[in-house]
Amino acid sequence: MSKTLVEKIWDAHVVKSEPGFPDILYIDTHLIHEVTSPQAFDGLRKRGLPVLRPKQTVATADHNVPTLNQLQPIKEELSRYQVDMLTKNCAEFGIELYGLGHPFQGIVHVIGPELGITLPGKTMVCGDSHTSTHGAFGAIAFGIGTSQVEQVFATQCLLQQKPKTMKIEVNGTLGKGVTAKDIILYIISKISAAGGTGYFIEYAGTAIEALSMEARMTICNMSIEMGARGGLIAPDQITFDYIKGREFAPAGAEWDKALAYWKTLYSDADAKFDSVLNFQAEDIAPMITYGTNPGMGMGIQENIPATKTQPEKEQLSYQKALDYMGFQDDSSLIGKPVDYVFIGSCTNSRIEDLREVADFVKDKQKAENVTVWIVPGSKQVEQQAKNEGLDKVFEKAGFQLREPGCSACLGMNEDKIPAGKYCVSTSNRNFEGRQGPDARTLLVSPLTAAAAAVTGKITDVRELMAEV
Amino acid sequence: MKKFEKLTSAVVPLNIENIDTDQIIPARFLKATTREGFGENLFRDWRYNGDNSPKADFVLNDPAYSGKILVAGKNFGCGSSREHAAWAIQDAGFDVVISSFFADIFKGNALNNGLLPIQVTEDFLAAIFKAVGQDHKAILTVDLENQKVTLTSTNESADFEINPYKKSCLINGYDDIDFILNQKNLIEAFEQAR
């Protein structure tokens, strides 16, 4: 029987399937971090249970860590306590921890791929909704809550309903200044912040196939922003080349065996999806969000849609979002002054993102009115950036290159955007208060963020590229 | 896990769509390492001003409304996987959340904690908002066994769906770990067969 990619991987991991019950799904790799794990460890203690497969569990500290002076004790007491708890719990339950000071430390969704832990055909979970990132390698990867973290600790399995499948094809060639981030913001703007709920999304088509692994991760990362728990892309030569030689990737005979299996991981030609959507790459412009959910996005040259064009029942929420942002409907954002630019998060903090920004800002200066933070996704990304001299480019431009962590994406640490300020951000969520109480977030690609940093206002990056 | 069978209560209406988990419990309050106490920061930035004084126009600060049922607009609980959102709602005294659409992870987290998420039609949701608009103390009855929710004042009722396994977990107070641990031999057999 022909199967979709999701079905192939899912079916290979079903421990038990019984009518009327969710499947018992085996989990190959469990990633954990300091925020969503402590209550799960407590649960184990209360039940008197060990972590069943500690070797299949990897921990890092990312959400709550400072991005300056990481080797000094964390100043904020609760954050320090939470990070210390992770260290203590990992030691007690025998889990490898890439904590602060470790050369592998970083955002959980950045380190998994770069260490070769993320592999095609795996099932992977983490107590973090952006776990979908790992789907870029052709893995089933999704975010879970803390009760489920405890479940995976105790059993290496999850009770899980098999998801519906959606295929999103993007064909054609991206225009100048248009990147993977624009593709995904465009898709979300078309199908809404709830349009993917209940589905795992397979991204396909020539525009997706042409993307690097880093770019594919950006796409899969934001699947959850349309409600889909998972997003994935069939592995191909680009995937295999990325994985080969990484720290924990299979090698030698193991590699050959793995590769032979990975090459079977694609949706069969006549496989049936529950939903299929098609988009054309040429229709996509550099994108920007104007509201308080990631579905409220538009091409940067467009006007914010008029409230009266929204469904009647939704007009109140829509207007509330625009009021929060301090925007008028039916107006353009071009030229609006910006206070902060944040380049980072599990969506866009990989070496390729930093290279793209550095390439654009070389011999340019940030505008005076803007504070620019670049937060690399991991110690390895940070080191690589320094090896390539990107740190010098950023310094010269007046950008601050910080140390790795989730940082201003969710403002759990000190990296908060002040109330009322506008932040052009490469992160994934523009929710009210996400980057700090009353902070206003505009989601964009790293290129569009770099353009805003240089001009100090919302700018169509294509216009600056034309000058070159 | 807390058991759930039947509930008759007034409702707290929050007629806003796409309420994300950052509104339910902002990230800066996720630093606790226990499950308790998140209720005081439920809807923190809608509920309190920067100086911690309550915002009078927010429904949780309005003494006219009370009850154990939270009713909200569609796509409730979208965003992050933080289970703290479900804990916060429960800690603030709610046992049921009603919406016309729930985000996936939130719904699972709620069920895993004995907080019942009930999805109703847009029309029934509108009927609840209308009834509460007319009478702040309007009463709803939630009957899990029969999967029915009823507006007492108008006697309008709606059936709701719930996975039969999850339903039995709620009624009996079981959780998934109890269920899977009973099948541990299958897990080991699966690992060996790979």
XYZ file of C-alpha atoms in Angstrom:
662
model
C 0.000 0.000 0.000
C 1.340 3.423 -0.818
C 2.153 5.613 2.145
C 3.036 9.192 2.905
C 6.392 9.928 4.528
C 4.642 10.545 7.853
C 2.889 7.183 7.652
C 6.117 5.346 6.825
C 7.925 6.735 9.857
C 4.897 6.530 12.137
C 4.116 2.925 11.282
C 7.744 1.926 11.882
C 7.434 3.225 15.469
C 4.073 1.857 16.575
C 4.500 -0.384 19.595
C 0.789 -1.039 19.811
C -2.258 0.099 17.898
C -5.690 -0.701 19.214
C -9.059 0.600 18.001
C -10.500 3.261 20.295
C -7.093 4.049 21.808
C -4.283 6.327 20.725
C -1.238 4.470 19.341
C 1.682 3.712 21.609
C 4.453 5.393 19.638
C 8.116 4.633 20.295
C 10.329 7.711 20.660
C 13.899 7.461 19.394
C 15.233 10.716 20.798
C 14.018 12.913 23.640
C 15.456 16.423 23.872
C 14.964 18.323 27.105
C 15.655 21.785 28.520
C 15.374 23.529 31.863
C 11.875 25.026 31.626
C 9.549 22.127 30.818
C 11.411 19.261 32.512
C 11.604 19.879 36.304
C 7.996 18.900 37.038
C 8.463 15.761 34.920
C 11.527 14.721 36.926
C 9.517 15.374 40.100
C 6.789 13.123 38.755
C 9.296 10.310 38.265
C 10.500 10.709 41.828
C 6.941 10.563 43.135
C 6.318 7.357 41.184
C 9.717 5.917 42.102
C 10.634 5.427 38.437
C 13.946 5.845 36.587
C 14.363 7.388 33.118
C 13.861 4.244 31.029
C 16.405 5.092 28.290
C 18.678 7.897 29.487
C 21.033 7.353 26.524
C 18.223 8.397 24.174
C 17.760 11.634 26.093
C 19.814 14.801 25.539
C 19.637 17.962 27.639
C 20.717 21.560 27.199
C 20.057 24.868 28.955
C 18.688 27.452 26.532
C 15.381 29.162 27.381
C 16.417 30.888 30.542
C 20.126 31.580 30.136
C 21.750 35.007 29.921
C 23.371 35.919 26.613
C 26.135 37.960 28.225
C 28.794 36.626 30.617
C 27.451 33.098 30.509
C 30.276 31.681 32.552
C 29.429 33.832 35.557
C 26.666 32.679 37.921
C 23.207 33.592 36.597
C 22.149 36.768 38.394
C 18.416 36.216 38.366
C 17.643 33.854 41.223
C 14.737 31.880 39.752
C 16.512 31.382 36.436
C 19.634 30.219 38.201
C 17.609 27.796 40.305
C 15.894 26.348 37.233
C 19.181 25.843 35.371
C 20.757 24.322 38.507
C 17.781 21.960 38.824
C 18.413 20.717 35.298
C 22.034 19.970 36.165
C 20.994 18.154 39.317
C 18.221 16.187 37.598
C 20.440 15.131 34.695
C 23.110 13.907 37.105
C 20.563 11.997 39.182
C 18.903 10.305 36.212
C 22.027 9.733 34.083
C 21.266 12.144 31.224
C 23.940 13.840 29.100
C 23.742 17.608 29.601
C 25.239 20.225 27.319
C 24.932 22.990 29.866
C 26.417 26.471 30.081
C 30.122 26.379 29.329
C 29.913 23.187 27.268
C 31.059 23.595 23.656
C 27.828 21.895 22.452
C 25.448 24.117 24.450
C 22.795 25.989 22.507
C 19.156 26.192 21.534
C 17.822 22.650 21.633
C 16.590 22.797 18.022
C 19.912 24.109 16.781
C 22.181 21.635 18.545
C 20.236 18.471 17.639
C 20.836 18.912 13.902
C 24.360 20.309 14.151
C 25.502 17.403 16.345
C 24.057 14.773 14.014
C 21.526 13.706 16.667
C 18.649 14.667 14.367
C 18.404 12.033 11.620
C 15.940 11.005 8.924
C 13.310 8.477 9.937
C 13.574 9.173 13.658
C 10.784 9.991 16.076
C 11.854 12.926 18.219
C 10.067 14.907 20.911
C 10.835 17.798 23.209
C 8.846 19.868 25.665
C 8.896 22.721 23.188
C 6.518 23.423 20.342
C 9.295 24.251 17.852
C 10.485 20.643 17.897
C 8.938 20.504 14.415
C 12.269 22.031 13.293
C 13.857 18.569 13.187
C 11.304 17.480 10.596
C 13.519 19.202 8.026
C 15.561 15.979 8.025
C 12.577 13.756 7.304
C 11.895 12.934 10.953
C 8.648 12.887 12.896
C 9.366 15.562 15.461
C 6.862 17.390 17.630
C 6.428 19.371 20.802
C 4.911 17.890 23.938
C 3.747 19.072 27.345
C 5.415 18.276 30.629
C 3.123 15.326 31.472
C 4.256 13.820 28.188
C 7.896 14.587 28.976
C 7.375 12.492 32.101
C 5.682 9.825 29.984
C 8.666 9.589 27.633
C 11.080 9.571 30.561
C 9.199 6.661 32.118
C 8.395 4.606 29.027
C 10.325 5.981 25.981
C 6.858 6.031 24.386
C 3.932 8.374 23.914
C 0.253 7.703 23.605
C -0.520 9.598 20.460
C -3.303 9.777 17.912
C -1.978 9.356 14.364
C -2.130 12.842 12.802
C -3.838 13.791 9.570
C -1.438 14.595 6.740
C -1.212 17.731 4.650
C 1.076 18.344 1.707
C 2.137 21.908 0.943
C 3.895 22.257 -2.373
C 5.869 25.364 -3.240
C 7.106 25.355 -6.805
C 9.130 27.833 -8.812
C 12.034 30.136 -8.060
C 12.286 32.643 -5.223
C 12.850 36.250 -6.205
C 15.695 38.491 -5.060
C 15.647 39.130 -1.307
C 13.079 36.386 -0.671
C 14.115 33.582 1.692
C 12.798 30.491 3.468
C 11.423 32.666 6.275
C 9.339 34.565 3.746
C 8.002 31.287 2.331
C 6.758 30.126 5.702
C 5.387 33.527 6.777
C 3.581 33.650 3.428
C 2.061 30.188 3.880
C 0.913 31.015 7.428
C -0.624 34.288 6.241
C -2.595 32.313 3.650
C -3.866 29.473 5.832
C -4.048 31.287 9.229
C -2.640 30.545 12.665
C -5.026 27.588 13.004
C -5.048 26.268 9.423
C -2.725 23.348 10.104
C -4.181 22.148 13.413
C -4.499 18.366 13.572
C -2.055 17.827 10.691
C 1.548 16.953 10.100
C 2.653 18.947 7.080
C 4.993 17.657 4.409
C 6.629 20.495 2.467
C 7.541 19.628 -1.103
C 7.983 21.157 -4.531
C 10.926 22.573 -6.433
C 11.278 25.709 -4.285
C 11.606 23.541 -1.150
C 13.969 21.044 -2.777
C 16.305 23.896 -3.726
C 16.695 25.008 -0.091
C 19.678 24.326 2.170
C 19.152 22.338 5.384
C 19.255 25.536 7.410
C 16.499 27.054 5.292
C 14.443 23.855 5.488
C 14.709 23.992 9.276
C 13.329 27.546 9.246
C 10.298 26.310 7.300
C 9.592 23.250 9.451
C 10.234 25.259 12.629
C 7.181 27.453 12.085
C 4.721 24.630 11.284
C 3.327 25.054 14.779
C 2.497 28.698 13.992
C -0.332 27.391 11.828
C -1.270 24.862 14.481
C 0.480 21.843 12.927
C 2.451 19.873 15.481
C 4.861 18.583 12.906
C 6.297 19.627 9.572
C 8.730 17.621 7.535
C 10.628 17.397 4.285
C 11.731 14.204 2.546
C 15.485 13.701 2.954
C 17.653 13.994 -0.149
C 21.319 14.438 -1.072
C 21.342 17.895 0.554
C 20.206 16.243 3.809
C 22.760 13.422 3.609
C 25.612 15.816 2.847
C 24.666 17.955 5.845
C 24.616 14.994 8.243
C 27.757 13.201 7.113
C 30.696 13.598 9.480
C 28.764 15.288 12.298
C 29.611 14.402 15.897
C 26.961 11.730 16.532
C 26.052 10.855 12.939
C 26.475 7.235 11.931
C 29.842 6.440 10.343
C 31.430 3.592 8.385
C 29.194 0.571 7.873
C 26.545 2.184 10.073
C 26.428 5.109 7.677
C 25.864 2.876 4.649
C 23.110 1.004 6.416
C 21.440 4.212 7.577
C 21.735 5.823 4.168
C 20.076 2.848 2.459
C 17.115 3.236 4.837
C 16.958 7.021 4.538
C 16.650 6.696 0.767
C 13.326 4.887 1.240
C 11.909 7.855 3.143
C 9.621 9.731 0.760
C 5.893 9.846 0.137
C 4.938 7.303 -2.493
C 3.798 8.869 -5.753
C 0.181 7.831 -5.250
C 0.101 8.304 -1.478
C -3.028 10.035 -0.247
C -2.858 13.181 1.854
C -5.853 14.465 3.805
C -5.212 17.911 2.390
C -3.024 19.342 -0.389
C -2.139 23.003 -0.947
C -0.065 24.573 -3.714
C 1.830 27.845 -3.743
C 4.060 29.514 -6.300
C 7.463 30.879 -5.222
C 7.195 33.828 -7.629
C 4.127 35.096 -5.701
C 6.144 35.515 -2.509
C 7.683 38.860 -1.518
C 9.745 39.652 1.594
C 7.166 39.258 4.356
C 6.397 41.125 7.558
C 3.790 40.617 10.280
C 1.631 43.518 11.433
C -0.471 41.876 14.162
C -0.292 39.635 17.194
C -0.329 36.181 15.677
C 1.943 34.840 12.944
C -0.986 34.522 10.537
C -1.232 38.329 10.445
C 1.480 38.781 7.834
C 1.778 40.453 4.440
C 4.200 41.301 1.672
C 6.293 44.210 2.925
C 4.967 46.571 0.237
C 1.331 45.768 0.988
C -1.091 47.680 3.180
C -2.397 46.208 6.434
C -5.767 44.660 5.516
C -8.749 46.814 6.472
C -10.677 45.681 9.549
C -13.917 45.733 7.605
C -12.565 43.091 5.203
C -12.208 40.611 8.083
C -14.984 38.159 8.997
C -17.462 40.021 11.188
C -17.000 37.802 14.230
C -13.243 38.324 14.106
C -13.199 42.106 13.676
C -13.031 42.804 17.411
C -9.969 40.580 17.922
C -8.407 41.940 14.733
C -8.827 45.567 15.791
C -7.533 44.728 19.269
C -4.368 43.338 17.667
C -3.829 46.468 15.551
C -4.440 48.690 18.578
C -1.833 46.736 20.520
C 0.649 47.188 17.685
C -0.222 50.886 17.343
C -1.020 50.454 13.631
C -3.826 51.802 11.458
C -5.596 49.380 9.182
C -5.231 49.942 5.436
C -1.837 51.601 5.902
C 1.713 50.711 4.883
C 4.499 49.816 7.304
C 7.304 50.974 5.016
C 9.343 53.733 6.674
C 8.019 53.115 10.184
C 10.821 53.658 12.746
C 12.156 50.608 14.548
C 13.664 50.475 18.066
C 15.179 47.009 18.251
C 16.340 44.367 15.806
C 16.638 40.804 17.116
C 18.402 38.226 14.975
C 18.224 34.848 16.653
C 15.867 32.087 17.941
C 15.432 28.473 16.825
C 13.949 29.852 13.607
C 16.918 31.919 12.398
C 20.109 31.679 14.444
C 22.144 29.221 12.408
C 25.456 29.971 10.755
C 23.824 30.506 7.380
C 21.523 33.166 8.872
C 24.503 34.947 10.415
C 26.447 34.751 7.168
C 23.533 36.207 5.229
C 23.244 39.117 7.659
C 27.010 39.709 7.712
C 27.186 39.650 3.942
C 24.459 42.289 3.761
C 25.798 44.632 6.451
C 29.448 44.481 5.415
C 30.706 48.088 5.236
C 27.344 49.363 6.493
C 26.410 50.853 9.857
C 23.367 50.332 11.995
C 21.066 53.329 12.281
C 21.453 55.381 15.452
C 17.929 54.809 16.719
C 18.237 51.018 16.709
C 19.659 48.482 19.152
C 20.713 45.319 17.334
C 21.174 41.966 19.053
C 22.518 38.952 17.236
C 22.138 35.834 19.335
C 23.720 32.732 17.800
C 21.854 29.448 18.160
C 24.713 27.554 19.746
C 28.295 27.701 20.962
C 29.295 25.997 17.722
C 27.519 28.660 15.632
C 29.142 31.378 17.749
C 32.575 29.822 17.286
C 32.076 29.334 13.559
C 30.978 32.968 13.188
C 34.189 34.057 14.907
C 36.288 31.723 12.781
C 34.835 33.340 9.701
C 35.362 36.853 11.035
C 31.622 37.620 11.097
C 32.033 38.981 14.631
C 34.255 41.740 13.224
C 31.659 42.633 10.599
C 28.951 42.873 13.257
C 31.133 44.885 15.604
C 31.981 47.363 12.878
C 28.311 47.730 12.006
C 27.410 48.360 15.666
C 25.571 45.031 16.119
C 25.993 43.179 19.416
C 26.970 39.546 18.978
C 25.860 37.771 22.145
C 26.128 34.262 23.559
C 23.699 31.465 22.616
C 20.183 30.994 23.958
C 16.511 31.587 23.221
C 16.945 35.181 24.382
C 14.512 37.851 23.188
C 12.369 35.357 21.284
C 10.431 34.874 24.497
C 12.172 37.186 26.954
C 12.573 34.690 29.779
C 16.023 36.041 30.501
C 17.057 39.721 30.681
C 16.769 40.181 26.901
C 13.391 41.896 26.905
C 12.043 44.519 24.566
C 10.712 47.503 26.593
C 6.993 48.315 26.639
C 5.690 50.024 23.530
C 8.909 49.558 21.561
C 8.987 48.041 18.098
C 11.211 45.029 17.522
C 11.868 43.677 14.069
C 12.609 40.071 14.876
C 13.682 36.893 13.105
C 11.912 34.804 15.749
C 8.657 32.909 15.370
C 5.954 34.552 17.462
C 4.529 38.054 17.541
C 2.104 37.383 20.390
C 1.283 40.223 22.754
C 4.031 40.558 25.338
C 6.061 37.720 23.848
C 9.295 39.728 23.850
C 8.451 41.608 27.044
C 5.305 43.167 28.534
C 3.681 45.458 25.929
C 6.554 44.941 23.470
C 5.583 45.025 19.787
C 7.048 42.366 17.518
C 7.279 42.316 13.736
C 8.390 38.959 12.334
C 10.694 39.001 9.324
C 13.571 37.178 7.636
C 17.188 37.806 8.683
C 17.705 39.861 5.508
C 14.720 42.107 6.180
C 15.872 42.428 9.803
C 19.335 43.481 8.619
C 17.772 46.070 6.315
C 15.788 47.529 9.240
C 18.937 47.600 11.364
C 20.791 49.623 8.754
C 18.023 52.110 7.906
C 16.392 52.277 11.358
C 12.992 51.788 9.776
C 10.933 49.148 8.055
C 12.502 48.718 4.669
C 12.030 46.590 1.589
C 15.419 44.865 1.502
C 15.203 44.532 -2.292
C 15.634 48.275 -2.664
C 18.937 48.210 -0.800
C 20.098 45.201 -2.751
C 19.458 47.049 -6.023
C 21.930 49.751 -4.981
C 24.783 47.263 -4.786
C -4.987 12.798 38.123
C -8.111 14.645 39.219
C -11.389 12.882 38.344
C -14.120 14.601 36.347
C -17.739 13.561 35.919
C -20.233 16.384 36.003
C -20.119 20.102 36.659
C -22.783 22.765 37.064
C -21.359 26.250 37.225
C -21.524 29.860 36.134
C -19.046 30.780 33.408
C -16.312 33.339 32.836
C -16.535 34.654 29.258
C -13.443 35.703 27.329
C -14.684 36.515 23.854
C -11.299 36.800 22.141
C -9.954 34.605 19.350
C -6.492 33.045 19.078
C -5.716 33.323 22.788
C -2.155 32.052 22.852
C -0.270 30.443 25.708
C 1.863 33.579 26.142
C -1.345 35.398 27.157
C -2.490 32.544 29.390
C 0.850 32.508 31.224
C 3.687 34.744 29.997
C 7.119 33.109 29.653
C 8.653 35.165 32.434
C 6.450 33.274 34.922
C 7.620 29.831 33.799
C 10.556 29.725 36.171
C 8.900 27.710 38.925
C 9.883 24.067 39.172
C 6.604 22.817 40.672
C 3.122 22.623 39.152
C 1.416 24.822 41.733
C 0.909 28.557 41.978
C 0.654 29.522 38.315
C -2.968 30.648 38.768
C -1.992 33.994 40.229
C -0.317 34.906 36.950
C -3.063 33.546 34.694
C -3.643 36.128 31.918
C -1.142 38.284 33.790
C -0.761 41.124 31.295
C -4.472 41.384 30.551
C -5.310 41.173 34.229
C -2.796 43.548 35.806
C -1.169 46.850 34.980
C 2.609 47.266 35.008
C 2.409 48.390 38.662
C 0.509 45.164 39.575
C -2.799 46.971 40.083
C -5.742 45.023 38.625
C -7.213 46.181 35.306
C -10.846 46.803 36.220
C -12.215 46.007 32.772
C -10.738 42.519 32.561
C -13.274 39.792 33.154
C -11.297 37.943 35.849
C -11.280 41.163 37.882
C -15.003 41.720 37.480
C -16.896 40.418 40.540
C -19.994 40.012 38.357
C -18.409 36.881 36.866
C -17.428 33.694 38.609
C -17.443 29.958 38.100
C -15.356 26.998 37.116
C -15.936 27.207 33.361
C -13.841 29.435 31.124
C -15.411 30.206 27.727
C -13.162 31.632 25.000
C -13.007 32.392 21.286
C -11.669 30.023 18.669
C -8.134 28.613 18.446
C -7.704 28.765 22.201
C -4.258 27.781 23.530
C -2.270 28.263 20.351
C 1.481 28.792 20.553
C 3.918 27.167 22.886
C 3.725 23.664 24.371
C 3.961 24.957 27.948
C 1.761 22.801 30.138
C 1.959 25.675 32.597
C -0.984 27.141 30.623
C -3.220 24.244 31.646
C -1.816 24.314 35.194
C -2.476 28.057 35.492
C -6.097 27.744 34.358
C -6.675 24.872 36.736
C -4.840 26.593 39.583
C -7.125 29.598 39.130
C -10.091 27.347 39.833
C -11.324 26.298 36.398
C -12.257 22.699 35.591
C -13.542 23.223 32.050
C -12.578 25.371 29.068
C -15.078 25.795 26.243
C -14.136 27.108 22.806
C -15.099 26.527 19.185
C -11.547 25.346 18.418
C -8.513 24.326 20.459
C -4.848 24.196 19.570
C -3.582 20.639 19.623
C -0.891 20.695 22.269
C -2.969 22.732 24.709
C -5.863 20.316 24.343
C -3.611 17.334 25.095
C -2.014 19.078 28.055
C -5.427 19.979 29.483
C -6.685 16.403 29.181
C -3.517 15.089 30.813
C -4.303 17.229 33.855
C -8.010 16.612 34.234
C -8.927 20.022 32.813
C -11.708 19.290 30.324
C -11.501 21.113 26.972
C -14.886 21.145 25.250
C -15.154 22.060 21.604
C -18.573 23.359 20.555
C -19.871 24.895 17.326
C -19.450 28.610 16.604
C -23.223 28.940 17.029
C -23.336 27.294 20.429
C -20.338 29.337 21.544
C -22.190 32.477 20.446
C -25.258 31.297 22.373
C -23.176 30.961 25.544
C -21.671 34.432 25.117
C -25.152 35.831 24.506
C -26.637 34.130 27.577
C -23.775 35.350 29.808
C -24.095 38.812 28.303
C -27.731 38.903 29.407
C -27.233 37.219 32.762
C -23.743 37.219 34.230
C -24.697 34.298 36.447
C -25.994 32.107 33.601
C -25.428 28.460 34.462
C -23.921 25.713 32.314
C -24.019 22.013 33.031
C -21.265 19.784 31.708
C -22.009 16.070 31.660
C -18.928 14.122 30.617
C -20.539 10.678 30.745
C -23.173 11.736 28.201
C -20.837 14.197 26.429
C -23.361 16.985 26.708
C -23.182 20.640 27.681
C -26.403 22.489 28.541
C -27.237 26.148 29.042
C -29.659 25.989 31.920
C -31.423 29.286 31.258
C -32.500 28.427 27.706
C -32.162 24.661 27.939
C -30.077 24.759 24.757
C -27.628 21.907 24.695
C -24.806 20.596 22.555
C -23.018 17.267 22.292
C -19.257 17.243 22.345
C -16.612 14.806 21.151
C -13.919 13.287 23.289
C -11.601 10.372 22.640
C -13.154 7.387 24.484
C -9.831 6.490 26.062
C -9.301 10.034 27.347
C -12.868 10.087 28.605
C -12.299 7.002 30.715
C -9.028 8.499 32.008
C -10.895 11.606 33.184
C -13.755 9.726 34.756
C -11.424 7.339 36.569
C -8.556 9.723 37.268
C -6.011 7.568 35.375
C -3.144 8.970 33.365
C -1.226 7.821 30.278
C 1.800 6.678 32.235
C -0.287 4.149 34.183
C -1.629 2.888 30.858
C 1.711 2.527 29.064
C 3.572 1.108 32.050
C 1.148 -1.794 32.006
C 2.492 -2.663 28.552
C 6.175 -2.384 29.315
C 6.879 -5.872 27.952
C 5.624 -4.688 24.546
C 8.066 -1.774 24.595
C 10.986 -4.054 25.334
C 9.868 -6.490 22.637
C 9.646 -3.594 20.164
C 13.173 -2.475 20.995
C 14.562 -5.969 20.589
C 12.825 -6.536 17.268
C 14.407 -3.420 15.669
